[in-house]
Tab-separated table of C-alpha atoms in Angstrom:
chain	number	residue	atom	x	y	z
A	1123	MET	CA	-7.273	-6.011	-38.880
A	1124	ILE	CA	-7.102	-9.274	-36.598
A	1125	LEU	CA	-5.206	-9.001	-33.228
A	1126	LEU	CA	-4.071	-11.241	-30.474
A	1127	PHE	CA	-4.608	-9.709	-27.294
A	1128	LEU	CA	-2.944	-11.215	-24.293
A	1129	ALA	CA	-3.561	-10.531	-20.690
A	1130	CYS	CA	-4.419	-12.148	-17.263
A	1131	LEU	CA	-7.886	-12.816	-17.323
A	1132	GLU	CA	-8.784	-14.120	-13.711
A	1133	PRO	CA	-12.542	-14.063	-13.770
A	1134	ARG	CA	-14.161	-10.922	-12.550
A	1135	SER	CA	-10.690	-9.225	-12.056
A	1136	GLY	CA	-9.648	-5.785	-12.532
A	1137	ASN	CA	-7.392	-6.800	-15.567
A	1138	ARG	CA	-9.903	-8.970	-17.264
A	1139	THR	CA	-12.506	-6.017	-17.076
A	1140	THR	CA	-9.858	-3.678	-18.399
A	1141	ALA	CA	-9.249	-5.916	-21.252
A	1142	GLU	CA	-12.929	-6.818	-22.274
A	1143	ARG	CA	-13.402	-3.133	-22.400
A	1144	ILE	CA	-10.467	-2.409	-24.406
A	1145	ARG	CA	-11.427	-5.071	-26.863
A	1146	SER	CA	-14.807	-3.746	-27.224
A	1147	HIS	CA	-13.222	-0.258	-28.239
A	1148	ILE	CA	-11.180	-1.980	-30.836
A	1149	GLU	CA	-14.053	-4.281	-32.102
A	1150	SER	CA	-16.208	-1.217	-32.580
A	1151	ALA	CA	-14.017	0.105	-35.671
A	1152	GLY	CA	-14.379	-3.268	-37.253
A	1153	HIS	CA	-11.075	-5.037	-36.165
A	1154	THR	CA	-11.235	-8.594	-34.907
A	1155	CYS	CA	-9.401	-9.089	-31.361
A	1156	GLU	CA	-8.931	-12.414	-29.846
A	1157	LEU	CA	-8.540	-12.086	-26.160
A	1158	ARG	CA	-6.311	-14.945	-24.568
A	1159	HIS	CA	-5.211	-15.470	-21.010
A	1160	ALA	CA	-1.555	-15.155	-20.710
A	1161	HIS	CA	-1.401	-18.087	-18.150
A	1162	ASP	CA	-2.225	-20.386	-21.223
A	1163	PHE	CA	1.231	-19.988	-22.682
A	1164	GLU	CA	4.460	-20.993	-21.181
A	1165	SER	CA	6.780	-19.001	-23.349
A	1166	SER	CA	7.472	-16.549	-25.992
A	1167	SER	CA	7.985	-19.354	-28.563
A	1168	ASP	CA	4.341	-20.808	-27.652
A	1169	VAL	CA	2.832	-17.641	-29.007
A	1170	ALA	CA	5.137	-17.161	-32.001
A	1171	ASN	CA	4.002	-20.701	-33.085
A	1172	LEU	CA	0.570	-19.845	-32.566
A	1173	LEU	CA	1.077	-16.870	-34.940
A	1174	SER	CA	3.075	-18.658	-37.424
A	1175	GLN	CA	0.086	-21.344	-37.623
A	1176	ASN	CA	-2.560	-18.610	-37.832
A	1177	PRO	CA	-1.206	-15.979	-40.414
A	1178	GLN	CA	-4.413	-14.120	-40.326
A	1179	PHE	CA	-3.001	-12.559	-37.307
A	1180	GLU	CA	-1.676	-8.895	-38.149
A	1181	GLY	CA	-0.835	-7.542	-34.719
A	1182	ALA	CA	-0.903	-8.171	-31.016
A	1183	LEU	CA	-1.692	-6.461	-27.912
A	1184	ALA	CA	-0.728	-7.169	-24.203
A	1185	ILE	CA	-1.657	-5.773	-20.710
A	1186	HIS	CA	1.264	-6.114	-18.598
A	1187	LEU	CA	5.125	-5.646	-19.559
A	1188	PHE	CA	6.234	-9.075	-17.851
A	1189	LYS	CA	3.461	-11.573	-17.373
A	1190	ALA	CA	2.130	-10.782	-20.967
A	1191	GLY	CA	4.661	-8.709	-22.790
A	1192	ARG	CA	7.420	-11.287	-22.384
A	1193	LEU	CA	5.401	-13.560	-24.486
A	1194	LEU	CA	5.596	-11.242	-27.381
A	1195	LEU	CA	9.252	-10.894	-27.698
A	1196	ASP	CA	9.693	-13.727	-30.368
A	1197	ILE	CA	6.791	-12.784	-32.503
A	1198	GLN	CA	6.945	-11.440	-36.265
A	1199	VAL	CA	4.289	-9.260	-36.138
A	1200	PRO	CA	3.867	-5.553	-34.803
A	1201	PHE	CA	2.516	-5.028	-31.062
A	1202	GLY	CA	1.733	-2.417	-28.431
A	1203	ILE	CA	1.753	-2.910	-24.767
A	1204	ILE	CA	-0.347	-1.550	-22.024
A	1205	PHE	CA	1.261	-1.054	-18.518
A	1206	GLY	CA	-0.523	-3.063	-15.807
A	1207	GLY	CA	0.650	-1.206	-12.725
A	1208	THR	CA	2.671	-3.767	-10.811
A	1209	ASP	CA	4.983	-4.171	-13.784
A	1210	ILE	CA	6.185	-0.578	-13.390
A	1211	ASN	CA	5.608	-0.102	-9.492
A	1212	GLU	CA	7.022	-3.664	-8.527
A	1213	ASP	CA	8.623	-5.795	-11.233
A	1214	VAL	CA	11.167	-3.228	-12.134
A	1215	LYS	CA	12.795	-3.958	-8.665
A	1216	VAL	CA	13.607	-7.355	-9.880
A	1217	GLU	CA	16.557	-7.017	-12.088
A	1218	THR	CA	15.978	-10.263	-14.351
A	1219	ARG	CA	12.430	-8.883	-14.964
A	1220	ARG	CA	13.352	-5.302	-15.730
A	1221	VAL	CA	15.595	-6.324	-18.391
A	1222	VAL	CA	12.852	-8.519	-20.014
A	1223	MET	CA	10.770	-5.472	-19.781
A	1224	GLU	CA	13.007	-3.256	-21.101
A	1225	LYS	CA	13.201	-5.469	-24.114
A	1226	VAL	CA	9.668	-5.691	-24.709
A	1227	LEU	CA	8.973	-1.795	-24.441
A	1228	HIS	CA	12.117	-1.546	-26.809
A	1229	LYS	CA	10.415	-3.647	-29.481
A	1230	ALA	CA	6.798	-2.614	-28.875
A	1231	ARG	CA	5.404	0.109	-31.571
A	1232	PHE	CA	3.691	1.769	-28.638
A	1233	ALA	CA	2.809	1.640	-25.005
A	1234	VAL	CA	0.039	2.911	-23.000
A	1235	ALA	CA	0.389	4.020	-19.275
A	1236	PHE	CA	-2.821	4.890	-17.150
A	1237	THR	CA	-1.109	7.768	-15.669
A	1238	ASP	CA	1.774	10.492	-16.089
A	1239	LYS	CA	3.565	8.923	-13.147
A	1240	LEU	CA	3.629	5.252	-14.542
A	1241	LYS	CA	4.960	6.954	-17.687
A	1242	LYS	CA	7.609	8.848	-15.926
A	1243	GLU	CA	8.662	5.782	-14.141
A	1244	ALA	CA	8.958	3.576	-17.178
A	1245	GLU	CA	11.060	6.249	-18.984
A	1246	LEU	CA	13.341	6.310	-15.924
A	1247	TYR	CA	13.663	2.385	-15.032
A	1248	LEU	CA	13.188	1.001	-18.457
A	1249	HIS	CA	15.115	3.648	-20.524
A	1250	SER	CA	12.311	4.208	-22.969
A	1251	GLN	CA	11.764	6.855	-25.522
A	1252	SER	CA	9.126	9.428	-23.998
A	1253	SER	CA	7.253	9.575	-27.620
A	1254	LYS	CA	6.636	5.737	-27.448
A	1255	ILE	CA	4.400	5.992	-24.428
A	1256	PHE	CA	0.984	7.542	-24.550
A	1257	VAL	CA	-1.022	8.273	-21.339
A	1258	GLN	CA	-4.565	7.329	-21.272
A	1259	PRO	CA	-6.624	6.886	-18.241
A	1260	GLN	CA	-9.064	4.080	-17.838
A	1261	GLY	CA	-12.298	4.558	-19.059
A	1262	ILE	CA	-15.115	4.221	-16.454
A	1263	GLU	CA	-18.840	2.934	-16.987
A	1264	THR	CA	-21.103	1.853	-14.089
A	1265	GLN	CA	-24.266	-0.151	-14.443
A	1266	ALA	CA	-25.969	-1.397	-11.343
A	1267	THR	CA	-28.492	-4.044	-11.333
A	1268	GLU	CA	-31.981	-3.286	-10.634
A	1269	ASP	CA	-32.852	-6.257	-9.273
A	1270	PHE	CA	-30.678	-6.433	-6.124
A	1271	SER	CA	-31.533	-7.047	-2.523
A	1272	TRP	CA	-29.281	-5.309	-0.049
A	1273	SER	CA	-30.488	-7.313	2.890
A	1274	GLU	CA	-29.824	-10.936	1.016
A	1275	PHE	CA	-26.637	-9.475	0.132
A	1276	LEU	CA	-25.542	-8.891	3.897
A	1277	ARG	CA	-27.324	-12.052	4.935
A	1278	ARG	CA	-25.227	-14.226	2.508
A	1279	SER	CA	-22.039	-12.448	3.690
A	1280	ASP	CA	-22.887	-13.570	7.249
A	1281	VAL	CA	-23.738	-9.768	8.306
A	1282	SER	CA	-26.470	-10.314	10.710
A	1283	GLY	CA	-28.253	-8.430	13.632
A	1284	VAL	CA	-31.339	-6.827	14.653
A	1285	HIS	CA	-30.407	-3.466	13.083
A	1286	VAL	CA	-28.637	-4.691	9.962
A	1287	GLN	CA	-30.293	-1.896	7.792
A	1288	ARG	CA	-28.504	0.856	9.691
A	1289	LEU	CA	-25.049	-0.336	9.622
A	1290	ARG	CA	-22.059	1.629	7.773
A	1291	VAL	CA	-20.360	-0.450	5.421
A	1292	PHE	CA	-17.011	0.011	4.269
A	1293	LEU	CA	-16.671	-2.081	1.155
A	1294	LEU	CA	-13.061	-3.367	0.319
A	1295	ILE	CA	-13.152	-4.359	-3.171
A	1296	CYS	CA	-10.243	-6.689	-4.050
A	1297	GLY	CA	-9.204	-9.841	-5.863
A	1298	LEU	CA	-7.593	-12.154	-2.839
A	1299	ARG	CA	-3.764	-11.788	-4.106
A	1300	ARG	CA	-0.917	-10.488	-1.832
A	1301	VAL	CA	-0.472	-7.164	-3.938
A	1302	LYS	CA	-4.007	-6.036	-2.741
A	1303	ASP	CA	-3.240	-6.723	0.918
A	1304	PRO	CA	-6.743	-7.455	2.258
A	1305	LEU	CA	-5.793	-8.263	5.753
A	1306	TYR	CA	-3.889	-4.778	6.194
A	1307	LEU	CA	-6.720	-3.107	7.876
A	1308	VAL	CA	-8.617	-5.944	9.745
A	1309	GLU	CA	-7.273	-5.922	13.053
A	1310	HIS	CA	-7.530	-2.075	13.562
A	1311	PHE	CA	-11.120	-2.165	11.788
A	1312	SER	CA	-12.206	-4.710	14.206
A	1313	GLU	CA	-11.031	-2.832	17.420
A	1314	TRP	CA	-12.921	0.331	15.735
A	1315	HIS	CA	-16.002	-1.968	15.376
A	1316	SER	CA	-15.809	-2.886	18.917
A	1317	GLU	CA	-16.227	0.600	20.056
A	1318	ASN	CA	-18.959	1.341	17.600
A	1319	PRO	CA	-20.605	-1.786	16.261
A	1320	GLN	CA	-22.508	0.036	13.640
A	1321	ASN	CA	-19.276	0.203	11.391
A	1322	VAL	CA	-18.198	-3.047	9.597
A	1323	LEU	CA	-15.853	-3.953	6.761
A	1324	VAL	CA	-16.945	-6.187	3.982
A	1325	ILE	CA	-14.321	-7.730	1.526
A	1326	ILE	CA	-15.493	-8.688	-1.822
A	1327	GLY	CA	-13.670	-10.073	-4.852
A	1328	PRO	CA	-12.351	-12.910	-6.762
A	1329	LYS	CA	-10.268	-15.885	-4.925
A	1330	ILE	CA	-7.017	-15.681	-6.942
A	1331	ASP	CA	-4.528	-16.830	-4.682
A	1332	PRO	CA	-5.758	-20.005	-2.816
A	1333	VAL	CA	-3.169	-19.965	-0.117
A	1334	LEU	CA	-4.116	-16.251	0.832
A	1335	THR	CA	-7.799	-17.100	0.502
A	1336	ASP	CA	-7.520	-19.717	3.106
A	1337	GLU	CA	-5.688	-17.143	5.258
A	1338	VAL	CA	-8.667	-14.570	4.686
A	1339	GLU	CA	-11.321	-16.803	5.564
A	1340	ALA	CA	-9.652	-18.156	8.676
A	1341	VAL	CA	-9.158	-14.531	9.743
A	1342	VAL	CA	-12.402	-13.193	8.998
A	1343	LYS	CA	-14.114	-16.207	11.084
A	1344	ARG	CA	-12.417	-15.097	13.975
A	1345	THR	CA	-12.558	-11.461	13.782
A	1346	ALA	CA	-15.545	-9.194	14.819
A	1347	GLY	CA	-16.975	-6.653	12.447
A	1348	VAL	CA	-15.068	-7.982	9.349
A	1349	PHE	CA	-16.775	-10.196	6.741
A	1350	LEU	CA	-16.383	-11.960	3.533
A	1351	ALA	CA	-18.623	-11.719	0.663
A	1352	ARG	CA	-18.661	-13.942	-2.441
A	1353	GLU	CA	-17.787	-12.362	-5.681
A	1354	ARG	CA	-20.443	-10.814	-7.953
A	1355	SER	CA	-21.070	-9.821	-11.470
A	1356	ARG	CA	-20.028	-6.209	-12.154
A	1357	PRO	CA	-23.791	-4.973	-12.250
A	1358	GLU	CA	-24.386	-6.646	-8.749
A	1359	LEU	CA	-21.189	-5.396	-7.348
A	1360	HIS	CA	-21.921	-1.961	-8.211
A	1361	ALA	CA	-25.650	-2.131	-6.861
A	1362	ALA	CA	-23.873	-3.202	-3.643
A	1363	MET	CA	-21.549	-0.124	-3.839
A	1364	LYS	CA	-24.376	2.263	-3.975
A	1365	ARG	CA	-25.691	0.830	-0.534
A	1366	CYS	CA	-22.387	1.030	1.173
A	1367	PHE	CA	-21.234	4.028	3.537
A	1368	ALA	CA	-17.719	4.160	1.661
A	1369	VAL	CA	-15.325	2.228	-0.710
A	1370	VAL	CA	-11.834	1.241	0.521
A	1371	ASN	CA	-8.568	0.460	-1.102
A	1372	SER	CA	-5.639	-1.133	1.010
A	1373	SER	CA	-3.468	-2.242	-2.118
A	1374	VAL	CA	0.562	-2.097	-1.834
A	1375	SER	CA	0.724	-1.710	-5.601
A	1376	GLU	CA	-2.145	-0.353	-8.193
A	1377	GLY	CA	-1.751	0.890	-11.699
A	1378	MET	CA	-5.105	2.352	-11.614
A	1379	SER	CA	-8.126	1.159	-9.439
A	1380	ALA	CA	-11.089	0.581	-11.436
A	1381	ALA	CA	-12.925	0.104	-8.161
A	1382	ILE	CA	-11.981	3.594	-6.629
A	1383	LEU	CA	-13.190	5.193	-9.944
A	1384	GLU	CA	-16.348	3.230	-10.276
A	1385	ALA	CA	-16.995	4.310	-6.548
A	1386	MET	CA	-16.598	7.971	-7.555
A	1387	ASP	CA	-18.984	7.408	-10.541
A	1388	LEU	CA	-21.579	5.887	-8.053
A	1389	GLY	CA	-21.397	8.680	-5.849
A	1390	LEU	CA	-19.521	7.041	-2.976
A	1391	PRO	CA	-16.798	8.356	-0.910
A	1392	VAL	CA	-13.133	6.665	-1.218
A	1393	VAL	CA	-10.803	5.940	1.682
A	1394	ALA	CA	-7.476	4.585	-0.272
A	1395	ARG	CA	-4.294	3.614	0.872
A	1396	ASP	CA	-1.649	6.288	-0.031
A	1397	ILE	CA	0.401	4.671	-2.749
A	1398	PRO	CA	1.372	6.163	-6.120
A	1399	GLY	CA	-1.225	4.545	-8.227
A	1400	ASN	CA	-3.961	5.532	-5.710
A	1401	SER	CA	-2.752	9.156	-5.250
A	1402	ALA	CA	-2.620	9.800	-9.127
A	1403	VAL	CA	-6.663	9.646	-8.962
A	1404	VAL	CA	-7.492	10.406	-5.265
A	1405	GLN	CA	-6.559	13.972	-4.215
A	1406	HIS	CA	-6.614	13.929	-0.311
A	1407	GLU	CA	-9.646	15.895	1.137
A	1408	VAL	CA	-10.681	16.790	-2.570
A	1409	THR	CA	-11.871	13.552	-4.325
A	1410	GLY	CA	-11.288	11.176	-1.623
A	1411	LEU	CA	-9.210	10.369	1.442
A	1412	LEU	CA	-5.781	8.761	1.786
A	1413	TYR	CA	-3.982	7.101	4.465
A	1414	SER	CA	-0.654	5.486	5.473
A	1415	SER	CA	-1.345	3.157	8.063
A	1416	PRO	CA	-4.222	1.193	9.584
A	1417	LYS	CA	-4.499	3.555	12.523
A	1418	GLU	CA	-4.695	6.640	10.320
A	1419	PHE	CA	-7.548	4.758	8.077
A	1420	VAL	CA	-9.695	4.833	11.185
A	1421	HIS	CA	-8.932	8.372	11.960
A	1422	GLN	CA	-9.807	9.361	8.376
A	1423	SER	CA	-12.762	7.006	8.574
A	1424	GLN	CA	-14.177	8.894	11.638
A	1425	ARG	CA	-14.062	12.097	9.573
A	1426	LEU	CA	-16.216	10.795	6.948
A	1427	LEU	CA	-18.675	9.861	9.900
A	1428	SER	CA	-18.494	13.020	11.711
A	1429	ASP	CA	-17.956	15.844	8.867
A	1430	HIS	CA	-21.185	15.804	6.476
A	1431	GLU	CA	-19.904	18.380	4.408
A	1432	LEU	CA	-16.491	16.608	3.994
A	1433	ARG	CA	-18.239	13.722	2.793
A	1434	ALA	CA	-20.578	15.489	0.363
A	1435	ARG	CA	-17.614	17.509	-1.042
A	1436	LEU	CA	-15.849	14.439	-1.901
A	1437	ILE	CA	-18.686	12.588	-3.620
A	1438	ARG	CA	-19.341	15.668	-5.590
A	1439	ASN	CA	-15.582	16.234	-6.631
A	1440	GLY	CA	-15.090	12.618	-7.261
A	1441	LYS	CA	-18.051	12.307	-9.645
A	1442	VAL	CA	-16.816	15.644	-11.442
A	1443	TYR	CA	-13.427	14.140	-11.762
A	1444	VAL	CA	-14.312	10.765	-13.217
A	1445	VAL	CA	-16.706	12.579	-15.782
A	1446	LYS	CA	-13.931	14.856	-17.041
A	1447	HIS	CA	-10.896	12.386	-16.955
A	1448	HIS	CA	-12.100	8.920	-17.327
A	1449	SER	CA	-14.518	9.441	-20.371
A	1450	LEU	CA	-15.112	6.086	-22.365
A	1451	LYS	CA	-15.379	8.122	-25.696
A	1452	GLN	CA	-11.665	9.365	-25.099
A	1453	GLU	CA	-10.273	6.085	-24.517
A	1454	ARG	CA	-11.890	4.280	-27.382
A	1455	GLU	CA	-10.447	7.174	-29.593
A	1456	THR	CA	-6.870	6.630	-28.148
A	1457	TYR	CA	-6.835	2.882	-28.721
A	1458	LEU	CA	-8.102	3.161	-32.311
A	1459	ARG	CA	-5.539	5.801	-33.104
A	1460	LEU	CA	-2.885	3.520	-31.673
A	1461	MET	CA	-4.256	0.519	-33.529
A	1462	ASP	CA	-3.347	2.519	-36.813
A	1463	THR	CA	0.355	2.448	-35.893
A	1464	LEU	CA	0.188	-1.425	-35.876
A	1465	HIS	CA	-0.448	-1.612	-39.793
């Protein structure tokens, strides 16, 4: 079977990683999956024209009901949809978008939600049949590069000092876009750093929103204890994560944060903002710590520093959780089973 697969494919973004992983699952069964950036198309008629000119396409798949799913409304081949997270958490609040997404979901053969909560929200706001939506958590695989210099990573991120190797690095992994809220913790973290200079915050991720990127760069330049690292390949990022004290999430909205799950897989504690997408995978004080304000973030992080048993327990439980619930094998089986419904 030959499929067209639409997703937002900003370099090294979570969406791209997810799309490439799902494509590899589909192609492992002998299908052909052509992955295209949703931004390459202006309207659903563009995609319909592409498919009419290329009759070899027998089906389609898209990540994100609005950004990519709306482009499939005029096609004549069956398709499936994968919820992105912001579509169900944010876009449903805009009525014009909600109406479009309801049409997409109605026309789709199947839909995939990363969590039970996303499935329930979609049923509620988009009036979908429960039987059409399947819950499949993201599959996780980490691979840290062997050839990685931590001191070089810190130096290139402008982190310096005599005792640089003793620093406790909190790593905020996010694409620089509004929904990730990269500046949410900066002020309070800097105040904490001034009291305890060993604690530093390093923000790392692709520069997606140019306006926000300029803002982040300007704020970081004038803020003590907060640094901006250039984006890295996934193996390099995983190697950097292994040297950090904790991984941080400050997003306003998440479908399912791969960075959180990868941190758990690599044996790192997670301190995540208490939003639905995060609380679906981080159980407070069991697999990670949740916070609802910058002040509470500092409080939870201080607990991680002082309570060694808590830190060890979170690391242990996080690893068990990922192995049990985020298996690549299970993810592959689910998508291959769903591909059969497109025939």
